[in-house]
Coordinates of C-alpha atoms in Angstrom, one line a residue:
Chain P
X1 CA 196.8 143.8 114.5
X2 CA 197.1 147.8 114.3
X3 CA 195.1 149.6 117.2
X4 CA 193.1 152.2 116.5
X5 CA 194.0 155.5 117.9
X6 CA 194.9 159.1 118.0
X7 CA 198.5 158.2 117.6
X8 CA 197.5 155.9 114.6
X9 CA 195.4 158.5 113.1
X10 CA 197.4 160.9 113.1
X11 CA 200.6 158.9 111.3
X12 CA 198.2 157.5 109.0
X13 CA 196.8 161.0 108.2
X14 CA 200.6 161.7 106.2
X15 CA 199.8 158.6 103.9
X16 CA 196.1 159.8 103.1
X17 CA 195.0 156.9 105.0
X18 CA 196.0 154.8 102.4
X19 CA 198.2 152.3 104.3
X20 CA 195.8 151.2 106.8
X21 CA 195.6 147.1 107.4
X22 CA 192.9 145.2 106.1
X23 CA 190.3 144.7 109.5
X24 CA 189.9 141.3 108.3
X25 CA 191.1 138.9 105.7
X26 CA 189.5 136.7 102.7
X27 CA 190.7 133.4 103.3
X28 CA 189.9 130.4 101.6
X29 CA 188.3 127.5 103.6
X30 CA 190.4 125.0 105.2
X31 CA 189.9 121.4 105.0
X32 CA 189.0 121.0 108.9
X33 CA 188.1 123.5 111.7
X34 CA 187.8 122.6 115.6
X35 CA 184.2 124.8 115.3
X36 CA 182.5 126.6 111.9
X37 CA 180.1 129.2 112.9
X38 CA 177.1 129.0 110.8
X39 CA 175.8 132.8 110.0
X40 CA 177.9 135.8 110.0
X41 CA 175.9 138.2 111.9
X42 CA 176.5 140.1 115.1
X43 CA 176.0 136.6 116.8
X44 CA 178.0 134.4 115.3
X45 CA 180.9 137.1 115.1
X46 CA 180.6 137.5 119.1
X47 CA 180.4 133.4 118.8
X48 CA 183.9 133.4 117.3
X49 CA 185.5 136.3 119.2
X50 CA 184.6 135.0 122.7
X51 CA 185.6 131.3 121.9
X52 CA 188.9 132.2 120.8
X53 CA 189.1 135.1 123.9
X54 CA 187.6 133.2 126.5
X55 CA 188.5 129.5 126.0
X56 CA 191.2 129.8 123.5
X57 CA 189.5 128.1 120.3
X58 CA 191.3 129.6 117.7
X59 CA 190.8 126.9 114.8
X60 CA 187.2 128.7 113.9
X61 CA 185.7 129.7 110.9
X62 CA 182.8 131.7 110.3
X63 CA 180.8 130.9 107.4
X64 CA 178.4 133.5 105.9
X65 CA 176.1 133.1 102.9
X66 CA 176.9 136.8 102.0
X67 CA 178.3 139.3 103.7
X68 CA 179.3 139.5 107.4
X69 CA 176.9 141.9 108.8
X70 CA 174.7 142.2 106.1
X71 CA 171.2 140.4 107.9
X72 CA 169.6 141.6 111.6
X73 CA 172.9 143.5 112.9
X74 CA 172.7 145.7 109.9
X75 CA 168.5 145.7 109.8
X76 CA 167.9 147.2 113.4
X77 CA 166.9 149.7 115.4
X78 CA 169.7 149.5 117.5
X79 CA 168.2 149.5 120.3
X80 CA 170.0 147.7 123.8
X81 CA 168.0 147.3 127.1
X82 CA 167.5 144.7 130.1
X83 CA 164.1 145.9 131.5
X84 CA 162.8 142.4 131.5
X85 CA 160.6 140.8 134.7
X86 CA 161.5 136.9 134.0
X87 CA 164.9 135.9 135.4
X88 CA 166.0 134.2 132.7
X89 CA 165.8 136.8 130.2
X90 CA 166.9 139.7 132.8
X91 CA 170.2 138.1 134.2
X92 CA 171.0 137.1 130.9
X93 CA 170.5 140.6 129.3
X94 CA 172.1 142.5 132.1
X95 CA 175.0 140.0 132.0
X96 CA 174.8 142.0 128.6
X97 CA 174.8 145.3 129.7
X98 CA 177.8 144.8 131.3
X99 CA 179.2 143.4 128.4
X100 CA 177.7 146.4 126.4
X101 CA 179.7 149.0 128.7
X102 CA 182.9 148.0 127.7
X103 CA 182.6 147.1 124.8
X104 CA 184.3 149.6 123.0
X105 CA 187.6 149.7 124.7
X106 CA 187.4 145.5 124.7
X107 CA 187.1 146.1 121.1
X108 CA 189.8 148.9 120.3
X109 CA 186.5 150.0 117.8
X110 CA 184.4 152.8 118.9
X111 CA 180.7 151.1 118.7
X112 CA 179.3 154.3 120.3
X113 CA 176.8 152.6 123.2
X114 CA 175.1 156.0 124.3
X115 CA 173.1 154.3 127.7
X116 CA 170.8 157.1 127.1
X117 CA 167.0 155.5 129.0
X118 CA 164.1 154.0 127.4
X119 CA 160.8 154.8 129.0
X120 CA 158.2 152.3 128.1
X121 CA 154.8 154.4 128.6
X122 CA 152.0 153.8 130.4
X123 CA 148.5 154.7 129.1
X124 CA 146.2 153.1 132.3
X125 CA 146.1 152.4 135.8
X126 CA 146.3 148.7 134.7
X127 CA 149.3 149.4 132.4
X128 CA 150.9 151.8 135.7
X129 CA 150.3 148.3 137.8
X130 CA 152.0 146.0 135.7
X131 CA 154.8 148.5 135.1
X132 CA 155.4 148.5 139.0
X133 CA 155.7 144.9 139.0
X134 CA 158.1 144.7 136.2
X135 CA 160.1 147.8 137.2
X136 CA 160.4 145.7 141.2
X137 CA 161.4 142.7 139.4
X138 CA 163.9 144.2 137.4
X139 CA 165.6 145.9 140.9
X140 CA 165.5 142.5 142.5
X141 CA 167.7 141.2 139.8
X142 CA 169.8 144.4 140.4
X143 CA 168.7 146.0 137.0
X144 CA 167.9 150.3 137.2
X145 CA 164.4 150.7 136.8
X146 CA 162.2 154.0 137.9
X147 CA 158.2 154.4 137.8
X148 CA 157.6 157.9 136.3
X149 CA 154.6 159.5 136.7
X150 CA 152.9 161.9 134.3
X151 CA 154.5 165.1 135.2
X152 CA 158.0 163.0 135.4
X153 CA 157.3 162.1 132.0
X154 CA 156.6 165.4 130.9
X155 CA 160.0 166.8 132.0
X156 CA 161.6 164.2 130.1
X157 CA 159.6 164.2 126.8
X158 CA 157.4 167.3 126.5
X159 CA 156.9 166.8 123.1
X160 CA 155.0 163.5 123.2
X161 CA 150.8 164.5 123.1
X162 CA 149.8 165.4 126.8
X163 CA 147.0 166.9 125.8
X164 CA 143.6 166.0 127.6
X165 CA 141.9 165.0 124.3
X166 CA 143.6 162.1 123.1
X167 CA 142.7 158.5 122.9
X168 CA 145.7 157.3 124.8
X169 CA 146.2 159.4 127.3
X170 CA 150.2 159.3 128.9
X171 CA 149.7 157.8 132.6
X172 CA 153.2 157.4 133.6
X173 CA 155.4 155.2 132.3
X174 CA 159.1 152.7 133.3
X175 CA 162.5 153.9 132.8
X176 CA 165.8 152.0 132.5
X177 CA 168.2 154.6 132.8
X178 CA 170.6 152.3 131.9
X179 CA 169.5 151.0 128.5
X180 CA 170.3 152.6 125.1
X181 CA 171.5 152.4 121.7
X182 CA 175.0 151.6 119.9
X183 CA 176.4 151.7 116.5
X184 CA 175.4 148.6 115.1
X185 CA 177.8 148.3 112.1
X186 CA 180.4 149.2 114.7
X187 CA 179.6 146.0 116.8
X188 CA 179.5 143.1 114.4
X189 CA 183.2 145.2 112.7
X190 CA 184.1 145.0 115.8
X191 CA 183.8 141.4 116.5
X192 CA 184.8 140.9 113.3
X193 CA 188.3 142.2 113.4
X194 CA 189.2 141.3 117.1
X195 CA 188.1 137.1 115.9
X196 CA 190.4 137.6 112.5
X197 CA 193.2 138.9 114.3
X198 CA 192.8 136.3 117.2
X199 CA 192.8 133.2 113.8
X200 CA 189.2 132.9 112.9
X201 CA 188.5 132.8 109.6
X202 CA 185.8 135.0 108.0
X203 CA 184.3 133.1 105.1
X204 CA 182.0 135.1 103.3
X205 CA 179.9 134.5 100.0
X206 CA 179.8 130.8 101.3
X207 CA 176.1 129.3 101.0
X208 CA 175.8 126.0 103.4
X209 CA 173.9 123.1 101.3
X210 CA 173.9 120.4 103.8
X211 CA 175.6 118.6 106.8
X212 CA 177.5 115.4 107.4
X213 CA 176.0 113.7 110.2
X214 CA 176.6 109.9 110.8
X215 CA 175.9 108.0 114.0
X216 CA 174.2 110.6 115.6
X217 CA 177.5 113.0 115.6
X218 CA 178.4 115.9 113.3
X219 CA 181.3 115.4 111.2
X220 CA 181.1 118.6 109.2
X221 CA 179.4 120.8 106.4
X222 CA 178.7 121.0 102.5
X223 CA 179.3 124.3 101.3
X224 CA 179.3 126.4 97.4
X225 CA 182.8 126.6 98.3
X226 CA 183.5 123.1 99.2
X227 CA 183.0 120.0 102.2
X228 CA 184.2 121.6 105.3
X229 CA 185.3 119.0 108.3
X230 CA 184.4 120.0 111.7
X231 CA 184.2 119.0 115.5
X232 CA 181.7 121.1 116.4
X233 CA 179.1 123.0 114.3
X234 CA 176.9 126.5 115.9
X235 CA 174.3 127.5 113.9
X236 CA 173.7 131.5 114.2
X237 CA 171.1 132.2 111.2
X238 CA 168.2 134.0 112.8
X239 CA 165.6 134.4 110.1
X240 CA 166.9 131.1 108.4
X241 CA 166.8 129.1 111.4
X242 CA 164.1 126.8 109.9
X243 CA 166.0 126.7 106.3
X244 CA 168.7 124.5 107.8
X245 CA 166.5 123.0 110.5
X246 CA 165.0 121.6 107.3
X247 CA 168.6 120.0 106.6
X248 CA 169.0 118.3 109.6
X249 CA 165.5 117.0 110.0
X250 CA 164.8 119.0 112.8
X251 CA 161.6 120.8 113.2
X252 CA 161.5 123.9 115.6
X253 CA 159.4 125.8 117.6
X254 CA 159.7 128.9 115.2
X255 CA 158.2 130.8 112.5
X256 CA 160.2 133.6 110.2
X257 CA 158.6 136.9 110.4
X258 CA 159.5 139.9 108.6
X259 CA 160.0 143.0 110.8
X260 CA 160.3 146.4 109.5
X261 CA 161.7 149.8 110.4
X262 CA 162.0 153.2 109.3
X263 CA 163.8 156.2 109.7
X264 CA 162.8 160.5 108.9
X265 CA 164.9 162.7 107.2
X266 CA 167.4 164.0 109.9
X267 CA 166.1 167.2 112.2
X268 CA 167.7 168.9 115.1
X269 CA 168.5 167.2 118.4
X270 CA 164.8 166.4 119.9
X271 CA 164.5 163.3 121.6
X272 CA 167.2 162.1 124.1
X273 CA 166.0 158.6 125.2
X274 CA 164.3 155.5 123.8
X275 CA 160.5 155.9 124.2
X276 CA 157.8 153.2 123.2
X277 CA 154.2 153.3 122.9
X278 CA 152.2 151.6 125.3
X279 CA 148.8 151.0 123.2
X280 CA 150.3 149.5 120.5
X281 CA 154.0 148.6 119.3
X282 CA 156.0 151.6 118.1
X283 CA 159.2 152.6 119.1
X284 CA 161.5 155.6 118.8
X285 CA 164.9 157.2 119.5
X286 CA 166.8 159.6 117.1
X287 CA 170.3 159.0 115.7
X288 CA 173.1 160.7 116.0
X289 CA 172.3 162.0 112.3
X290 CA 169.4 163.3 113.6
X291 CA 167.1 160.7 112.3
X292 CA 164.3 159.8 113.9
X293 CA 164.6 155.4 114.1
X294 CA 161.0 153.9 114.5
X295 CA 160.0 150.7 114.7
X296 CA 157.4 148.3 115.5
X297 CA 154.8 145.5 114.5
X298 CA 155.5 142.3 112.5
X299 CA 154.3 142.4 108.8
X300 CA 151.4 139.5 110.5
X301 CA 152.6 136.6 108.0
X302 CA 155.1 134.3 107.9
X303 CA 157.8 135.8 105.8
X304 CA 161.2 135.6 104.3
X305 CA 161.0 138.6 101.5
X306 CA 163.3 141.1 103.9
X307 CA 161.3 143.7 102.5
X308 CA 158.4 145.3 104.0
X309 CA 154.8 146.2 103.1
X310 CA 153.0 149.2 103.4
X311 CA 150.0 148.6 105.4
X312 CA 151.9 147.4 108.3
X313 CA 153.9 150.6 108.2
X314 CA 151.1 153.0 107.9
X315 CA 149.8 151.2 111.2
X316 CA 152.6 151.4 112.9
X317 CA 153.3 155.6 112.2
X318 CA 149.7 156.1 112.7
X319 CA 150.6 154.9 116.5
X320 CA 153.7 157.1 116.2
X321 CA 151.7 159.8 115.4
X322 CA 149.8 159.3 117.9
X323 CA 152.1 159.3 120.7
X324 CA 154.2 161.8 119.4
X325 CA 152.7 164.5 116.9
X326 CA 155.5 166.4 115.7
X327 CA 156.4 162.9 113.6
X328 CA 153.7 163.8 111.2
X329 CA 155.5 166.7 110.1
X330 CA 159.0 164.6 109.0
X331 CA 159.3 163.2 105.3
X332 CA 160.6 159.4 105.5
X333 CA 163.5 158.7 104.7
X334 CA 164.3 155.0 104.4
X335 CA 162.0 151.9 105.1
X336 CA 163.4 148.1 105.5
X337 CA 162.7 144.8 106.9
X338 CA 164.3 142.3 108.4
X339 CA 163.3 138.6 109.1
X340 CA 163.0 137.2 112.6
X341 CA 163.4 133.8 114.3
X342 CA 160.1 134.4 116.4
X343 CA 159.4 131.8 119.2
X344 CA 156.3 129.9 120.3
X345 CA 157.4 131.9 123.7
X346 CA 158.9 134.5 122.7
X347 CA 162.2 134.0 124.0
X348 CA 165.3 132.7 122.3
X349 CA 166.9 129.0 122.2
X350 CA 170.6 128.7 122.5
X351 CA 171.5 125.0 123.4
X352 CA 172.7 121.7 122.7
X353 CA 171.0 119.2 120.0
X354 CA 170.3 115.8 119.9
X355 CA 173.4 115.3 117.2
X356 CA 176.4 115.3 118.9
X357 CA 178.7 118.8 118.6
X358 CA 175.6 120.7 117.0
X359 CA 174.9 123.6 118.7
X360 CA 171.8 125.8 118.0
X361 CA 171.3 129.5 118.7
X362 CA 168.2 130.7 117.1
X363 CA 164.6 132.6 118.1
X364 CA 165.7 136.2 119.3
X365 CA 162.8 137.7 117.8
X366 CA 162.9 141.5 117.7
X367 CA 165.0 141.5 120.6
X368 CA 168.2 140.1 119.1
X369 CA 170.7 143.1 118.8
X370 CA 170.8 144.0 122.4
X371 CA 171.7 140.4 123.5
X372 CA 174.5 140.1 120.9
X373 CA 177.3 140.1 123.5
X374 CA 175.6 138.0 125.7
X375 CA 174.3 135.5 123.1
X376 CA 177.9 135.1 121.9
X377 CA 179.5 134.8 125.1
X378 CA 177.3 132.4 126.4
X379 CA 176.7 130.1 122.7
X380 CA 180.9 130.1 122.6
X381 CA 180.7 128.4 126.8
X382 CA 178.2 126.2 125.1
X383 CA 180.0 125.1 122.6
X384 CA 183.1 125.2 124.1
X385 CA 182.7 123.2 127.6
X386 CA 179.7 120.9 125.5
X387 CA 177.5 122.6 127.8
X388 CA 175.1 125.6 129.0
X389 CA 176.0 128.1 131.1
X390 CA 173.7 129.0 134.2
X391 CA 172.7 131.9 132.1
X392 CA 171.2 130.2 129.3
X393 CA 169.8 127.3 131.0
X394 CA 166.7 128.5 130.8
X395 CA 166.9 129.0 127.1
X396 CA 166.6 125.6 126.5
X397 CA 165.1 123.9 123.4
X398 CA 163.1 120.9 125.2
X399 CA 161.2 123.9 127.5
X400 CA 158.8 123.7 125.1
X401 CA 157.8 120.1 125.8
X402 CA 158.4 120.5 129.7
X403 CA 156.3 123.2 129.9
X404 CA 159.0 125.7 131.4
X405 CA 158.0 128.6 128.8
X406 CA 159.4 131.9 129.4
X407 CA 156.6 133.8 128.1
X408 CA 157.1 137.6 129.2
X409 CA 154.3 139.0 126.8
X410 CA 152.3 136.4 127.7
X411 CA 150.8 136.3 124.0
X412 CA 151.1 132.4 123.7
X413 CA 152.1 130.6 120.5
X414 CA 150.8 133.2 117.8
X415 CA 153.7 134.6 117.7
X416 CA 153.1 137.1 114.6
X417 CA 150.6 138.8 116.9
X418 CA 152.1 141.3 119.5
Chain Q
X1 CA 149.2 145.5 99.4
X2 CA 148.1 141.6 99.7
X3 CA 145.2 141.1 97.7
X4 CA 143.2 138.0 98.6
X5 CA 140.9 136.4 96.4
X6 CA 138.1 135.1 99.4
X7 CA 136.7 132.3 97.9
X8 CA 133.0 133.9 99.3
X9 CA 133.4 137.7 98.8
X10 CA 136.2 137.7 95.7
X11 CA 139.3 140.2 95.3
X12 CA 139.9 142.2 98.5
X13 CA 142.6 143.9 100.2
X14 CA 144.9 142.4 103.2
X15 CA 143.5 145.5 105.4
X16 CA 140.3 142.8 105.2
X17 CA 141.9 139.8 106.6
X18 CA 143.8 138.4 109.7
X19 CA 146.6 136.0 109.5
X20 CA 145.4 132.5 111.4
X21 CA 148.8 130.6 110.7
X22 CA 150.3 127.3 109.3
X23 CA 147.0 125.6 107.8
X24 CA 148.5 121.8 107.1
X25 CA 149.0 121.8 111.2
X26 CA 146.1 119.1 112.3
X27 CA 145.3 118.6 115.9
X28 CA 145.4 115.2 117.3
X29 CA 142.6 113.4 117.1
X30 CA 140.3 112.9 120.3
X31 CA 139.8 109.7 122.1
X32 CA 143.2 108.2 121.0
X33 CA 146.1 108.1 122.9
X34 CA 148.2 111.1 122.4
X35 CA 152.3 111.5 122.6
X36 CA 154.2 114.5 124.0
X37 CA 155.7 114.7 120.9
X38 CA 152.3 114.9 118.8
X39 CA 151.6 117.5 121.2
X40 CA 154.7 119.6 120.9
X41 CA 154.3 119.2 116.6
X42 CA 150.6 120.4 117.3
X43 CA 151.3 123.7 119.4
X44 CA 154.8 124.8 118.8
X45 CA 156.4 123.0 116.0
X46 CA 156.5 125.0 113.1
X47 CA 158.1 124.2 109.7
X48 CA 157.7 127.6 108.2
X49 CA 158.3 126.6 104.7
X50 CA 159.9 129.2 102.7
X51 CA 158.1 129.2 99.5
X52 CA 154.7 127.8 99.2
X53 CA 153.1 128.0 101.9
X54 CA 149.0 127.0 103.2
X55 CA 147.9 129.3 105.6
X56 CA 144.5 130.5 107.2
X57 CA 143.1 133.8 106.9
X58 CA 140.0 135.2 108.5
X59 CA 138.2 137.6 106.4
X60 CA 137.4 140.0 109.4
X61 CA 136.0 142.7 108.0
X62 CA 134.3 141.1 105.3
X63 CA 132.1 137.4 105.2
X64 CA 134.2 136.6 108.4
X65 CA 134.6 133.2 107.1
X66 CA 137.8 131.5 107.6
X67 CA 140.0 130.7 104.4
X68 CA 142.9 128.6 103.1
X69 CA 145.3 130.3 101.3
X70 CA 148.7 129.2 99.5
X71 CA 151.0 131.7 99.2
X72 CA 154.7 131.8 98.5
X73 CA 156.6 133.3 101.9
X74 CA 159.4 134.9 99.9
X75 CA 157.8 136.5 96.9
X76 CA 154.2 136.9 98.6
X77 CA 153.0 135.5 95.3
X78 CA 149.0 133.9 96.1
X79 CA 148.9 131.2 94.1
X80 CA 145.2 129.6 94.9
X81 CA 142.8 130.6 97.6
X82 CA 140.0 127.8 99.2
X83 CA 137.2 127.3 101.3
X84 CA 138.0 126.2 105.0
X85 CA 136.6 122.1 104.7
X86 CA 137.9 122.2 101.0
X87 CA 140.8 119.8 100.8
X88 CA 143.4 121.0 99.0
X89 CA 145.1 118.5 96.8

């Protein structure tokens, strides 16, 4: 594979560019693969990479019903964090983090992670309260978090409304310094190119139809491009989790939402962190264009459209507005949605079936960009040793009937509520 | 812009309604023995059909009745709306 760097640059630069290597191939399905990757997203891509890095599983393909990267990795908000109070999800995510930081250079492709804070506000004493106990559960599982108070927050983000007047006033609010954003093209190119040029093959424009199970053990897939043989199967489809469930006669603890985001026209350097709104559920940072990236409820129905409607929008910039004012002022630029495996708990599920080498890594709900390293590390260990890692033990698909929920909202089954 | 045609008010706006969920989920009936499994398929199983699709809505600001309504998840299409004991055939 050619590196990219300055020294490649430049040479290249006497060509026009024009003899650069493919970053990945077009290869035509083989008749058998040790593993086939199900969904070409940021997941499944990390899936592949880390099973041929880490355990030396080389004989992978990725199949994708259209293009790699064209789903959640390319619908976010690009927004990576670990500022969660349940173990399970804040070992897992800062496992992530970790991940996150060296990405680039483990890469050779510059996904520009920019660990730039969110602050999470607070707009009551209540709100101030349960922040503390988050932020002291984060530092007990060694992840930065720091209480701000009013004034702190002021410093930080004097443009959000501090005035005395408003209907949520700004209390304080929870920092992770740590957290950010990052390219998220970048990352599933990334993991694309590193898994080609490690064997894996990148099988796009491939539509699953079906799977051959007998006796309780997977023996492959049906494809629009053919009957694949496989060993093991992983299914990566977030948003058409339940589409294949369907397949297999599995029925899951999920519903597909639609989720939709937005971003201004791009302005002068403003805002410098990720800030979200603690009365509602908006979010914000700005680009490195200059846009300003907002995000926040779920259109309220179940949905596969990947396109958004307007009401839920208009609900979710009138809490913008709210929080910060000068929004009001920008012209839109772009709107889309995205659909979401949510949960019944709102965490995600990656784990072993009952069929024999299937592997399922589904319900991420918004929060599945920032765990993309992690998800893939720990789904290709999965798959790999035919079983979980003490990282996503707890992300087990029969917590449900055990009772061992890991419900950090604590909003219960209705998921499309938040 | 949903609009949903309550089967007590007529045509109105989604801005009107809140989403209740799945309709064709039944709870297991009382004073029989109940499995974990019927359990898990009555509080977190989910099908989520894409394509037609029976759902409750509560028309909140309007008659505040519950309603079923059958709607197609990937084209929002409303195909029929119904009462909340009518049985849908």
């Amino acid at each position: 594979m050619q590196k990219y760097s300055i020294f490649n640059l430049v040479k290249n630069a006497f060509s026009n560019h024009q003899n650069w290597d493919l970053a990945w191939k077009d290869p035509t399905p083989k008749e058998e693969y040790d593993v086939v990757i199900i969904g070409g997203g940021g997941h499944g891509l990390a899936t592949a990479y880390y099973l041929a890095k880490e355990h030396n599983i080389t004989k992978v393909a990725i199949i994708e019903k259209g293009w790699i990267g064209g789903g959640n990795v390319g619908r976010n908000t690009t927004i990576i964090r670990s500022n969660y109070m349940h173990d399970e999800n804040g070992l897992f995510s800062e496992f992530g983090m970790d991940l996150w930081r060296k990405m680039s250079q483990d890469l050779n492709y510059n996904v520009m992670f920019s660990p730039r804070g969110i602050i999470n506000l607070a707009h009551s004493d209540a709100q101030m309260n349960a922040y503390a106990r988050r932020g002291n559960s984060m530092r007990l599982n060694g992840i930065d978090a720091v209480l701000l108070n009013r004034e702190q927050v002021k410093e930080i983000i004097p443009m959000a409304d501090f005035s005395d007047n408003v209907r949520f006033p700004i209390f304080g609010g929870l920092m992770q310094p740590s957290a950010g954003t990052a390219r998220h093209d970048a990352v599933a190119w990334g993991y694309a190119r590193q898994a080609d040029s490690m064997g894996v093959d990148i099988i796009q424009n491939c539509e699953v139809i079906g799977f051959d199970v007998s006796a309780g053990k997977i023996k492959g897939i049906r494809t629009s491009r053919g009957n694949i043989k496989a060993k093991k199967v992983g299914l990566c489809v977030a948003g058409s989790t339940n589409i294949l469930a369907e397949k297999l006669n599995m029925t899951l603890p999920i519903e597909t939402h639609l989720l939709q985001a937005c971003v201004s026209e791009p302005v002068k350097p403003v805002l410098d962190k990720v800030v979200t709104f603690g009365a509602g559920h908006f979010y914000v940072s700005q680009s490195d264009k200059g846009e300003m990236v907002m995000g926040g409820d779920l259109d309220g129905y179940n949905s596969y459209a990947q396109r958004g409607n307007l009401p839920t929008l208009q609900h979710v910039l009138t809490e913008g507005i709210a929080m910060m004012p000068f929004l009001s002022k920008l012209k839109m630029l772009r709107t889309w949605g995205g659909i979401m495996d949510m949960s019944m708990d709102g965490s995600p599920i990656i784990d072993k079936t009952h069929i024999e080498g299937l592997y399922l890594n589904c319900g991420w709900c918004y929060g599945g960009f920032k765990a993309t390293p992690a998800s893939g590390w720990t789904f290709a260990h999965t798959i790999a040793q035919d079983r979980v890692h003490e990282l996503n033990a707890g992300y087990s698909l029969n917590r449900f009937s055990t009772g061992h929920l890991i419900d950090e909202k604590g909003l219960g089954t209705k998921t499309w509520i938040s | 812009m949903l609009y949903i045609n309550c089967p007590h008010c007529g045509m109105r706006s989604q801005n009107e309604f809140l989403y209740g969920g799945d309709a064709s989920v039944k709870r297991p009936e009382l004073n029989k023995e109940v499995s974990d499994q019927e359990w898990d398929n009555f509080v977190y199983n989910r099908k989520s059909l894409r394509g037609k699709h029976l759902e409750l809505w509560q028309h909140i600001s309007g008659c505040r009745q519950w309603i079923k309504v059958e709607r197609d998840t990937a084209t929002h299409e409303i195909f029929r709306t119904f009462k909340a004991d009518e049985e849908v055939a």
